[in-house]
Coordinates of C-alpha atoms and ligand atoms in Angstrom, one line a residue:
X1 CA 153.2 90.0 128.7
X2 CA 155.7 92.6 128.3
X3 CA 155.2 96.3 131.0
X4 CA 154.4 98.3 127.3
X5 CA 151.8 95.8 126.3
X6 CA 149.9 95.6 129.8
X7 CA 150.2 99.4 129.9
X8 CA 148.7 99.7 126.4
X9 CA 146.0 97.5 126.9
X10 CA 145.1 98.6 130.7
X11 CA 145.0 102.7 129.2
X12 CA 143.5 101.9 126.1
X13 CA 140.4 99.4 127.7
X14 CA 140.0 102.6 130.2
X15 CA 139.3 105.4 127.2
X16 CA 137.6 102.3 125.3
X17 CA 134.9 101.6 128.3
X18 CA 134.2 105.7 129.1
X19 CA 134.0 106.4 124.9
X20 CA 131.1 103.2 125.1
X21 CA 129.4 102.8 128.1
X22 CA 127.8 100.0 129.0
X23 CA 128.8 98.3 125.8
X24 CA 130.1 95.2 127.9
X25 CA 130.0 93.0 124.9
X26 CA 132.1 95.1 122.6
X27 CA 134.1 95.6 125.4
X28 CA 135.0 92.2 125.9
X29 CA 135.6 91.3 122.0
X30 CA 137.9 94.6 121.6
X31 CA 139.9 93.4 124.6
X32 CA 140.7 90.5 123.8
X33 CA 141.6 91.2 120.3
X34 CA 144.1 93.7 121.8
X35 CA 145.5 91.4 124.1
X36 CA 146.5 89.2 121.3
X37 CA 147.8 92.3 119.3
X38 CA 149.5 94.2 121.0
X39 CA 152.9 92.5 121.0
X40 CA 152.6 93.6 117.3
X41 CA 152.2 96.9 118.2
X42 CA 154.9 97.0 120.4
X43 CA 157.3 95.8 117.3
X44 CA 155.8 98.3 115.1
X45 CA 155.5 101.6 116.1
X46 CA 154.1 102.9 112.8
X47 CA 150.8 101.3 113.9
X48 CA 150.7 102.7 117.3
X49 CA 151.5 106.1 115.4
X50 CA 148.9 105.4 112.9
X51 CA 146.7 105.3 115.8
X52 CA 145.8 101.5 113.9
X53 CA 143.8 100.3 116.9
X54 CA 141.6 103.7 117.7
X55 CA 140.7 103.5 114.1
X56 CA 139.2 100.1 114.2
X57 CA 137.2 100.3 117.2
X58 CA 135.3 103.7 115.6
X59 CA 132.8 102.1 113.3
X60 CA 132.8 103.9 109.6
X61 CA 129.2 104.4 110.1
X62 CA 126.5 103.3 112.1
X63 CA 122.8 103.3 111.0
X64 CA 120.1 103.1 113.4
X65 CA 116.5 103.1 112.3
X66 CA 113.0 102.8 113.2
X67 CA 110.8 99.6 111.4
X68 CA 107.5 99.8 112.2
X69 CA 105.1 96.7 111.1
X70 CA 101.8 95.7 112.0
X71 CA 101.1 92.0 113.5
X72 CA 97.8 89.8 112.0
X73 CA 95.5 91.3 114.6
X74 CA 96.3 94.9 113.0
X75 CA 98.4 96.2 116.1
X76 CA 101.1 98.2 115.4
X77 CA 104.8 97.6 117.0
X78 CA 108.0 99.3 116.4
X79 CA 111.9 97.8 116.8
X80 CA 115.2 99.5 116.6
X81 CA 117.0 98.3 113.2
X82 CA 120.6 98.3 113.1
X83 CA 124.0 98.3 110.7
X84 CA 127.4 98.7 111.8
X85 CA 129.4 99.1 108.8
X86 CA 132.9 98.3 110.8
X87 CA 135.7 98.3 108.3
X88 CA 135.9 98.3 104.5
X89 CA 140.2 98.3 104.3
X90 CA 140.2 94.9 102.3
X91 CA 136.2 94.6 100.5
X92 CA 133.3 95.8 100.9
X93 CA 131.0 95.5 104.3
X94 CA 130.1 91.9 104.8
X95 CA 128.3 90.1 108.0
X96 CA 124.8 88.8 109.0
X97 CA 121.7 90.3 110.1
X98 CA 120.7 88.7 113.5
X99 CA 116.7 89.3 115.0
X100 CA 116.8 88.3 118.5
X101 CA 114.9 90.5 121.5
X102 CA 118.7 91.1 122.5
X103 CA 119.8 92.6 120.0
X104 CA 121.1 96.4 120.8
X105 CA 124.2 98.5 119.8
X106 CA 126.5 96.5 121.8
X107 CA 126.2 93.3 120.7
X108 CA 126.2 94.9 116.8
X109 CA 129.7 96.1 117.4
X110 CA 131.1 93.3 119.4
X111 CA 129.6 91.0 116.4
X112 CA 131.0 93.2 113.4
X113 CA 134.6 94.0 114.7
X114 CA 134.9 89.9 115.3
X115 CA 133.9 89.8 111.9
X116 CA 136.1 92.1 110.3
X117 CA 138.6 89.9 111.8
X118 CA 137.0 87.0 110.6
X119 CA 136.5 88.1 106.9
X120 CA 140.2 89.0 106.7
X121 CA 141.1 85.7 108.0
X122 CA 138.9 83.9 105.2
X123 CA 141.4 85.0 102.2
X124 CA 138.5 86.7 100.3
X125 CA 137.9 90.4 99.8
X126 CA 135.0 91.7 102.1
X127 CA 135.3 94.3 105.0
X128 CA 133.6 93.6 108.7
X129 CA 129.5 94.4 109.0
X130 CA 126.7 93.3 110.7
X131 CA 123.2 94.3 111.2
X132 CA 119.5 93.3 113.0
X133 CA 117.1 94.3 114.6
X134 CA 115.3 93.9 118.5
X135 CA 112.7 92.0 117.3
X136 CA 112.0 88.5 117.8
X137 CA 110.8 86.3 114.9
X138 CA 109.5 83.3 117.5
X139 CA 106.0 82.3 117.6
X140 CA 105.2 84.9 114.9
X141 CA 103.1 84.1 111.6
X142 CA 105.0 83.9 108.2
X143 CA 103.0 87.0 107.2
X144 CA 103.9 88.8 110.6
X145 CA 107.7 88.0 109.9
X146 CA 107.6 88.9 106.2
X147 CA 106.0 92.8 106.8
X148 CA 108.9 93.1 109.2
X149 CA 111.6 92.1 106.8
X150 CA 109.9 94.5 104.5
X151 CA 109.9 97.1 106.3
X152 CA 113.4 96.6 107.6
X153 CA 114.3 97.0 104.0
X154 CA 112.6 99.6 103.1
X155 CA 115.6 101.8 105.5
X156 CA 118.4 99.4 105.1
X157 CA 118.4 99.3 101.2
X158 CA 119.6 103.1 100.8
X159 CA 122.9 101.4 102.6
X160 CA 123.7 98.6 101.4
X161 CA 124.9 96.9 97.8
X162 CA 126.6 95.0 95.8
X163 CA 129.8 96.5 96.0
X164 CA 129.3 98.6 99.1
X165 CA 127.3 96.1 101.7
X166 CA 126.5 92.4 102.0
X167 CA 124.2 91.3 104.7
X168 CA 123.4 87.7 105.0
X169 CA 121.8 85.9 107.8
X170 CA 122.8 85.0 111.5
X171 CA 120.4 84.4 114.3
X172 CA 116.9 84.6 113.8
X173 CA 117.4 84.9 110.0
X174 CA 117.7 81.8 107.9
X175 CA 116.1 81.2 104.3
X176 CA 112.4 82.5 105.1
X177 CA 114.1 85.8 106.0
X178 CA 116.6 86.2 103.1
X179 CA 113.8 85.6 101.1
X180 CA 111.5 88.2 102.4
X181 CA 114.6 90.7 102.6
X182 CA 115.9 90.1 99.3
X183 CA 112.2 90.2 97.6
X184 CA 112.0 93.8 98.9
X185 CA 115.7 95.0 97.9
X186 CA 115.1 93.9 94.7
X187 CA 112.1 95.4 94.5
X188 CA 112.8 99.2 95.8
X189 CA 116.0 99.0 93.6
X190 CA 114.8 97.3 90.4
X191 CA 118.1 95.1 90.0
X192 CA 118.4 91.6 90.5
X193 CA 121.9 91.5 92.1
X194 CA 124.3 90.0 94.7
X195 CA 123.3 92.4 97.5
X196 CA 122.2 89.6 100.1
X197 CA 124.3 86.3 100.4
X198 CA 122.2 83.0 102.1
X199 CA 120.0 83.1 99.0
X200 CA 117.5 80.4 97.7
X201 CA 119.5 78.0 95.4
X202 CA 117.6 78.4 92.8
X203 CA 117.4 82.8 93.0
X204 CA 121.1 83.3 92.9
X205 CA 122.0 81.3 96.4
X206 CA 125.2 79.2 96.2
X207 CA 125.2 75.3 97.3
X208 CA 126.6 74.3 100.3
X209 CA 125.9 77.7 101.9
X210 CA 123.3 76.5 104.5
X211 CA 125.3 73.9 105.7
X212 CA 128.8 76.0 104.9
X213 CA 129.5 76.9 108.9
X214 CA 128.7 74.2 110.3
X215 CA 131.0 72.0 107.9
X216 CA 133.7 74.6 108.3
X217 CA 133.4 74.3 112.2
X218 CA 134.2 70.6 111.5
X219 CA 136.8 70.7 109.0
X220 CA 138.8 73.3 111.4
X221 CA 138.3 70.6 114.0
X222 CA 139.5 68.1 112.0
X223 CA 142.6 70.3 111.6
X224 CA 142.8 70.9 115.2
X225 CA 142.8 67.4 115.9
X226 CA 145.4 65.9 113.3
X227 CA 147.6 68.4 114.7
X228 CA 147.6 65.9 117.7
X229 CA 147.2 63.0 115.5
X230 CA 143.6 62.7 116.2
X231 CA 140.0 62.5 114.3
X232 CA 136.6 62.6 114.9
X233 CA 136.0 58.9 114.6
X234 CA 134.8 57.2 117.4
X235 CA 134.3 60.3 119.3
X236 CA 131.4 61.7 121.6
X237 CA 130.7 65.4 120.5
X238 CA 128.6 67.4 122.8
X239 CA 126.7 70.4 120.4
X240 CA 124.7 73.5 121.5
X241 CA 122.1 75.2 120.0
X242 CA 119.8 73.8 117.3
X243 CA 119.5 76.3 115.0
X244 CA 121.6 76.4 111.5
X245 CA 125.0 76.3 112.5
X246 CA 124.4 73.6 115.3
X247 CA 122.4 71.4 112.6
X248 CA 125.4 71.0 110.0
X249 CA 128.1 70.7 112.6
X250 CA 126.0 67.7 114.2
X251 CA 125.3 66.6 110.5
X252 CA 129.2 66.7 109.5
X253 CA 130.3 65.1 113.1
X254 CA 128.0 62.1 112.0
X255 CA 129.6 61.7 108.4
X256 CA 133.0 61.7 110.1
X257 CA 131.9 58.7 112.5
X258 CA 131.5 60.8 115.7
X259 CA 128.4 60.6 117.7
X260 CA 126.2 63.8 118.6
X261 CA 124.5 63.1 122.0
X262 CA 123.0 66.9 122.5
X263 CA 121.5 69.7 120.9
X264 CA 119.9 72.4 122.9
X265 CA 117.9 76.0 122.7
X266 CA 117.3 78.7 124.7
X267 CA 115.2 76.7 127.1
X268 CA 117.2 73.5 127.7
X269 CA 118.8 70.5 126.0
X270 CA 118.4 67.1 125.0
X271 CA 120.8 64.3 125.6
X272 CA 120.2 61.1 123.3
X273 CA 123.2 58.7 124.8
X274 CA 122.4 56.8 121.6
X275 CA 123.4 59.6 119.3
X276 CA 121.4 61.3 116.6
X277 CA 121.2 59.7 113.2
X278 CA 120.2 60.6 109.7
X279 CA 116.6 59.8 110.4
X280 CA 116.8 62.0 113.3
X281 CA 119.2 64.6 111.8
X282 CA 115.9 65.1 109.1
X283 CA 113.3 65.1 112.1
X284 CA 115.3 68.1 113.5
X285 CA 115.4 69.8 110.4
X286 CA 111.8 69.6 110.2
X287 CA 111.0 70.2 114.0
X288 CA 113.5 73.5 114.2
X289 CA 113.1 74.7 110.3
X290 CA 110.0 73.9 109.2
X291 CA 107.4 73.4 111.7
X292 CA 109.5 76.3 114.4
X293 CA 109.3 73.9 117.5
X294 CA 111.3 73.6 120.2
X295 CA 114.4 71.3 120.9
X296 CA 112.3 69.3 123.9
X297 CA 110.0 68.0 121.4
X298 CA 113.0 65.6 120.3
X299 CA 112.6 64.0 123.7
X300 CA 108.9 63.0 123.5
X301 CA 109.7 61.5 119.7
X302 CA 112.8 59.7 120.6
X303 CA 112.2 57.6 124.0
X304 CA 116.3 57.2 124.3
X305 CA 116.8 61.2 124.9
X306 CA 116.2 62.8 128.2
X307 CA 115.2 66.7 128.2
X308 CA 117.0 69.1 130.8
X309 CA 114.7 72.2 131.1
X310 CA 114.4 75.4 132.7
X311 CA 117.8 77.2 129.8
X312 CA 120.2 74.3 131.1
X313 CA 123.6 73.8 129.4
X314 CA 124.4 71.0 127.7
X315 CA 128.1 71.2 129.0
X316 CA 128.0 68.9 132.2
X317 CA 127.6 65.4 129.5
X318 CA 130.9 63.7 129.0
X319 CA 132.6 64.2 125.1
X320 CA 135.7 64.2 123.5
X321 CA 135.0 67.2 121.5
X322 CA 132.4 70.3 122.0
X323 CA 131.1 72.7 119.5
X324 CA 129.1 75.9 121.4
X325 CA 126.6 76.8 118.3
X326 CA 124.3 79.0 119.7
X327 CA 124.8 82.1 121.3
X328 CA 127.8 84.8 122.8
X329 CA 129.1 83.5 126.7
X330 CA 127.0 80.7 126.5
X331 CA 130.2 78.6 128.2
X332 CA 131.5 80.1 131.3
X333 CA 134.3 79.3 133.6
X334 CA 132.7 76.6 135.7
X335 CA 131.1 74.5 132.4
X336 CA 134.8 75.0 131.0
X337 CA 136.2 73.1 134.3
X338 CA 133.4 70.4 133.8
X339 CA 134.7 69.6 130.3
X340 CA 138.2 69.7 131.2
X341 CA 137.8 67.6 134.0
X342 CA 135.6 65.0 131.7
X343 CA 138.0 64.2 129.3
X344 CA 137.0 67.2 126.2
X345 CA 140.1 67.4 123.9
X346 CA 138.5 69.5 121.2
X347 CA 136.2 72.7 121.8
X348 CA 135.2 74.5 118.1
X349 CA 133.8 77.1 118.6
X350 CA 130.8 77.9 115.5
X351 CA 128.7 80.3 117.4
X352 CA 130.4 84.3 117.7
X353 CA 132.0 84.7 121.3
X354 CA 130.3 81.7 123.0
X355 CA 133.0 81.3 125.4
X356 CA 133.5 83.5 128.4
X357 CA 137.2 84.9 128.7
X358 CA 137.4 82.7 131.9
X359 CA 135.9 80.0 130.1
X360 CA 139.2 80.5 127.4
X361 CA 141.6 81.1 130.2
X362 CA 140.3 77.3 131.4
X363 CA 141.0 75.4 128.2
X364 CA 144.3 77.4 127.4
X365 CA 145.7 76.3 130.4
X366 CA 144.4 72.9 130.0
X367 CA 146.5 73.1 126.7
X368 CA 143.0 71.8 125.0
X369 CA 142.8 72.3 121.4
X370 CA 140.2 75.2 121.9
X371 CA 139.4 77.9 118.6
X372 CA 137.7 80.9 119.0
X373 CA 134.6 81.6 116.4
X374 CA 136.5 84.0 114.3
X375 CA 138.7 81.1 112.8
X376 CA 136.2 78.1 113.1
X377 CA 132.6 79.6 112.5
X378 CA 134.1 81.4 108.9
X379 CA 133.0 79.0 107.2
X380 CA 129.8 80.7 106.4
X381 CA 131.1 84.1 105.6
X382 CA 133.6 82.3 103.4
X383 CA 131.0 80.9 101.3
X384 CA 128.9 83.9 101.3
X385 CA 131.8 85.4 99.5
X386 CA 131.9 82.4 96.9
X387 CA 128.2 83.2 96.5
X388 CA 129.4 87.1 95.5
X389 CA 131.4 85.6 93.4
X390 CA 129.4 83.1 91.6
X391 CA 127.0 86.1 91.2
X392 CA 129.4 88.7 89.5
X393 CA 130.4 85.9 87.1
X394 CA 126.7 84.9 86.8
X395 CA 127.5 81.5 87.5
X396 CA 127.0 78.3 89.5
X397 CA 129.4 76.0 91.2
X398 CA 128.9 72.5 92.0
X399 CA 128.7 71.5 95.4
X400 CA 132.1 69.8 94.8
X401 CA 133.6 72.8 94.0
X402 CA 132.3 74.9 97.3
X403 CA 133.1 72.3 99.9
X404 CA 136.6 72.0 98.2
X405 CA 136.7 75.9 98.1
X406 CA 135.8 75.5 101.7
X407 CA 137.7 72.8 102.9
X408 CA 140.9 75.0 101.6
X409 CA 140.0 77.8 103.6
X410 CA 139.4 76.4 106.5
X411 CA 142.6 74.9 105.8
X412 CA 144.3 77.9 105.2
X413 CA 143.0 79.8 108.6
X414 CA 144.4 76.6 110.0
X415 CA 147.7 77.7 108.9
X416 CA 147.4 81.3 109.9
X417 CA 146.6 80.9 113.4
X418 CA 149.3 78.1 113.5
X419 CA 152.0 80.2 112.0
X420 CA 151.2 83.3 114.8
X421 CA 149.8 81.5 117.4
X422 CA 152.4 78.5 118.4
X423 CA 153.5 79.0 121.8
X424 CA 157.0 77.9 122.6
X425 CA 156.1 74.8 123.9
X426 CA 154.5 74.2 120.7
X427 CA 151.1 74.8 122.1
X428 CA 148.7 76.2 119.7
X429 CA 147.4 79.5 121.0
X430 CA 144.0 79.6 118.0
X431 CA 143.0 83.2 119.9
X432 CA 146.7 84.8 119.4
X433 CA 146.9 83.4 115.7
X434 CA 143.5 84.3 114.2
X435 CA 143.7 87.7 115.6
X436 CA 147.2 88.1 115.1
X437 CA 146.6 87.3 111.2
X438 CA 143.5 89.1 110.6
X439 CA 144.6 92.0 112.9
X440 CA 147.9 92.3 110.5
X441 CA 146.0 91.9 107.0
X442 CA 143.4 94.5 107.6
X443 CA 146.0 97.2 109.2
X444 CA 148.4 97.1 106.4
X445 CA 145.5 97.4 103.5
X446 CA 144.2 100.5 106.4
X447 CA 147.8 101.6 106.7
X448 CA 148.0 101.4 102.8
X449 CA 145.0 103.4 101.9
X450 CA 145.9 106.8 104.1
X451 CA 144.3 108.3 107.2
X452 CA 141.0 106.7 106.4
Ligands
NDP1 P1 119.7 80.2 114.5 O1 118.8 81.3 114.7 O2 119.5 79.3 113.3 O3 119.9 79.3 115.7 C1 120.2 79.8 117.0 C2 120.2 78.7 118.0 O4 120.9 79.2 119.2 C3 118.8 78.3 118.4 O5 118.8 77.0 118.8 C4 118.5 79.2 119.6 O6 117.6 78.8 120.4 C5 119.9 79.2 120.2 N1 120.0 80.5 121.0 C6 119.9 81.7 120.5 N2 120.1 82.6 121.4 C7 120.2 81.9 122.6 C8 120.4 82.3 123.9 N3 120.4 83.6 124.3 N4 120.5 81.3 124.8 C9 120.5 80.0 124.4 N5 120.3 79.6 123.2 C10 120.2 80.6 122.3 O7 121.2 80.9 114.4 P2 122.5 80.3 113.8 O8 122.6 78.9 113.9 O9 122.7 80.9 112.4 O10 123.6 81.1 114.7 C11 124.1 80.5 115.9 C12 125.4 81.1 116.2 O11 126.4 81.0 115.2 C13 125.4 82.7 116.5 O12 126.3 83.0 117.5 C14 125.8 83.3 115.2 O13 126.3 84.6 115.3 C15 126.9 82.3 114.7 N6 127.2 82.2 113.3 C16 126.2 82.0 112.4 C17 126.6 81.9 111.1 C18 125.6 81.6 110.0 O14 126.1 81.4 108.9 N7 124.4 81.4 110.3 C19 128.0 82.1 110.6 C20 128.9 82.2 111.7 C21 128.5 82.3 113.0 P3 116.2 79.5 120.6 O15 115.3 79.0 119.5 O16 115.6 79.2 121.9 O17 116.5 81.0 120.5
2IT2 O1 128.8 85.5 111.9 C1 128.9 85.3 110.7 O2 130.0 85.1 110.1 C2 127.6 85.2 109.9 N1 126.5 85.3 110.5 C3 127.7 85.0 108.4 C4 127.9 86.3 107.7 C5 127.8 86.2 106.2 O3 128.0 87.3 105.6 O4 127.6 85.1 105.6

């Protein structure tokens, strides 16, 4: 790194932290953005002048709000509701709405400035967003759940729109939630639109978008690995989380002849040295989606698993490829060593930041093919914005025409990060490309539009 670039980085970092305390998760995304930027900053000085970078880490608007509900026993409880409307240089705002007990201002901006990056990367036309709430949807009645939506929506409609704010789900908000939320938009507005993206299929919801991330984490792997020569045939793949994103990645994975031995949640992981199957791909779906149960419960049903309590990892099993689908530094520096040191090739990344920056610094060195979540995970956003479209032109696409939509997306961030992200020894840095690309796309269209 050149003396201007670590200077940059090591003054700017400095006025970042004091500006946002304690905001160690936006912290950490801004930083390493800016690590993979700055060279471009360096050759154009109209950026730096433009004060490009200052801009993007000030959020156009935040909105914070109270949502009070009431639980089936007729106590009342109160969250903090949140939407960081990042950037809207190339589309309007555009990222998921994410209930988990963690949720606070920090891990909103760290979450919409990777997506800003993210959307830019996807080739569609929506700016960076994303929203949610402190509250936590597990072990709560569907009535419970639905008056919190409700009254989530009753602030957060006056914000968002069609052409002005796109929420969609993330963690903690699947179908049940879209539902609830949309119901209530749709009813304080009195317009049927476009407004949420995740819909049901058959109220305005494109095919293929459930399973869209998960499939895209795939198909960039697939790209990752043919750059080597290599496929997912044959291969052992090693999966956290069990949630959406980690239930189509295992589901894809299958259908291109690897074998998923894990799945985890927050409170451990199962190995099934056998490997999941169709059969058990639908008991999952009906454990995790339908009946809200936890990833253990795989264990007792299926006498070849083992279950590893008490929040353990999944990263310590032997696999040629692993896809981290649940949650931000889920993967530090010692599971990164274990995976190297076991023979991982591959690491696809479909869950936002699950990697600690050690963990990256690991598999760089390693020269593993290793993608961060802004590139692999778009999947999802990209066909959220095929859903917008299908919804401005009041029609439906076949799931043919999605997954080839997607599969050329993914595909074309494939390209991107390959074009500014090969190192000299032909090693391809995924980090330095996809923020590189996305980086350069939205500051030109920012540059473009004025001091904005
Ligand atoms: P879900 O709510 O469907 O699933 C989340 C999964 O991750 C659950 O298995 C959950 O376990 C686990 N998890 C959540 N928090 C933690 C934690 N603190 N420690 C360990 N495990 C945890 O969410 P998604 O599958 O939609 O999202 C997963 C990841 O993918 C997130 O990082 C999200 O931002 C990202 N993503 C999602 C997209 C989408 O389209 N849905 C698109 C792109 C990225 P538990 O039940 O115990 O909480
Ligand atoms: O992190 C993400 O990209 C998402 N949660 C999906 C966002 C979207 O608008 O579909």
């Amino acid at each position: 790194m050149s003396v201007f670039s670590d200077r940059y980085i090591k003054t700017f970092m400095a006025e970042l932290q004091a500006r946002n305390p304690g905001e160690l998760e936006f912290h950490q995304a801004v930083n390493e953005v800016l690590t993979s930027v700055a060279p471009c900053l360096e050759a154009y000085p109209y950026l730096l002048d433009g004060k490009i970078m200052e801009r993007m880490v000030e959020a156009e608007r935040i909105i914070i709000f109270r949502v009070p509900w009431m639980d089936d026993s007729g106590a009342v409880h109160v969250n903090r509701g949140y939407r960081v409307q990042m950037n809207s240089a190339i589309g309007p705002y555009k990222g998921g709405i994410r209930f988990h007990s963690s949720v606070n201002l920090s891990i909103m901006k760290f979450l919409a400035f990777e997506q800003t990056f993210k959307n830019a990367l996807t080739t569609l036309p929506m700016g960076g967003a994303k929203g949610g709430a402190d509250f936590n949807p597990r072990g709560k009645s569907d009535a419970e759940v639905m008056r919190f939506c409700q009254s989530f929506m009753t602030e957060l409609h006056r914000h968002i729109g069609q052409d002005t704010d796109v929420p969609a789900g993330d963690i903690g908000v699947g179908g049940r939630e879209i539902g609830y939320l949309f119901g209530q938009y749709k009813r304080l507005r009195d317009e049927f639109s476009g407004t949420l993206t995740g819909k049901g299929f058959a109220w305005g919801g494109s095919s293929l978008r459930p399973e869209a991330t998960g499939y895209g984490v795939c198909y960039f792997a697939q790209q990752m690995l043919a750059s080597r020569g290599e496929g997912f045939e044959g291969k052992t793949v090693v999966i956290s989380g069990s949630g959406n994103v980690a239930q189509y990645a295992a589901r894809k994975s299958m259908q291109l002849g690897a074998k998923v031995v894990t799945l985890s949640d927050s409170d451990g992981y199962i190995y099934d040295p056998d490997g999941l199957d169709e059969e058990k791909f639908a008991y999952v779906q009906q454990l995790k989606n339908v009946a809200r149960g936890r990833i253990k419960e795989y264990a007792s049903k299926y006498p070849s698993a083992s279950y590893y309590p008490g929040g353990a990892k999944p990263w310590g099993v032997k696999c040629d490829i692993a896809l981290p689908c649940a949650t931000q530094n889920e993967l530090d520096g010692d599971s990164a060593r274990t995976l190297v040191a076991n023979g991982c090739i591959c690491v696809s990344e479909g869950a936002n930041m699950p990697s600690t920056p050690e963990a990256i610094a690991v598999f760089q060195q390693a020269r593993l093919l290793y993608s961060p979540g802004k590139a692999s995970n778009a999947g999802g956003v990209a066909v959220s914005g095929l859903e917008m479209s299908q919804n401005s032109m009041r029609q439906k696409w076949t799931p043919e025409e999605v997954d080839a939509q997607l599969h050329r997306i993914m595909s074309d961030i494939h390209d991107s990060c390959t074009k500014y992200g090969t190192e000299p020894d032909g090693y391809i840095n995924y980090v330095k490309g996809a923020n590189t690309a996305g980086f350069l796309k939205v500051a030109g269209a920012m540059m473009d539009q004025g001091l904005v």
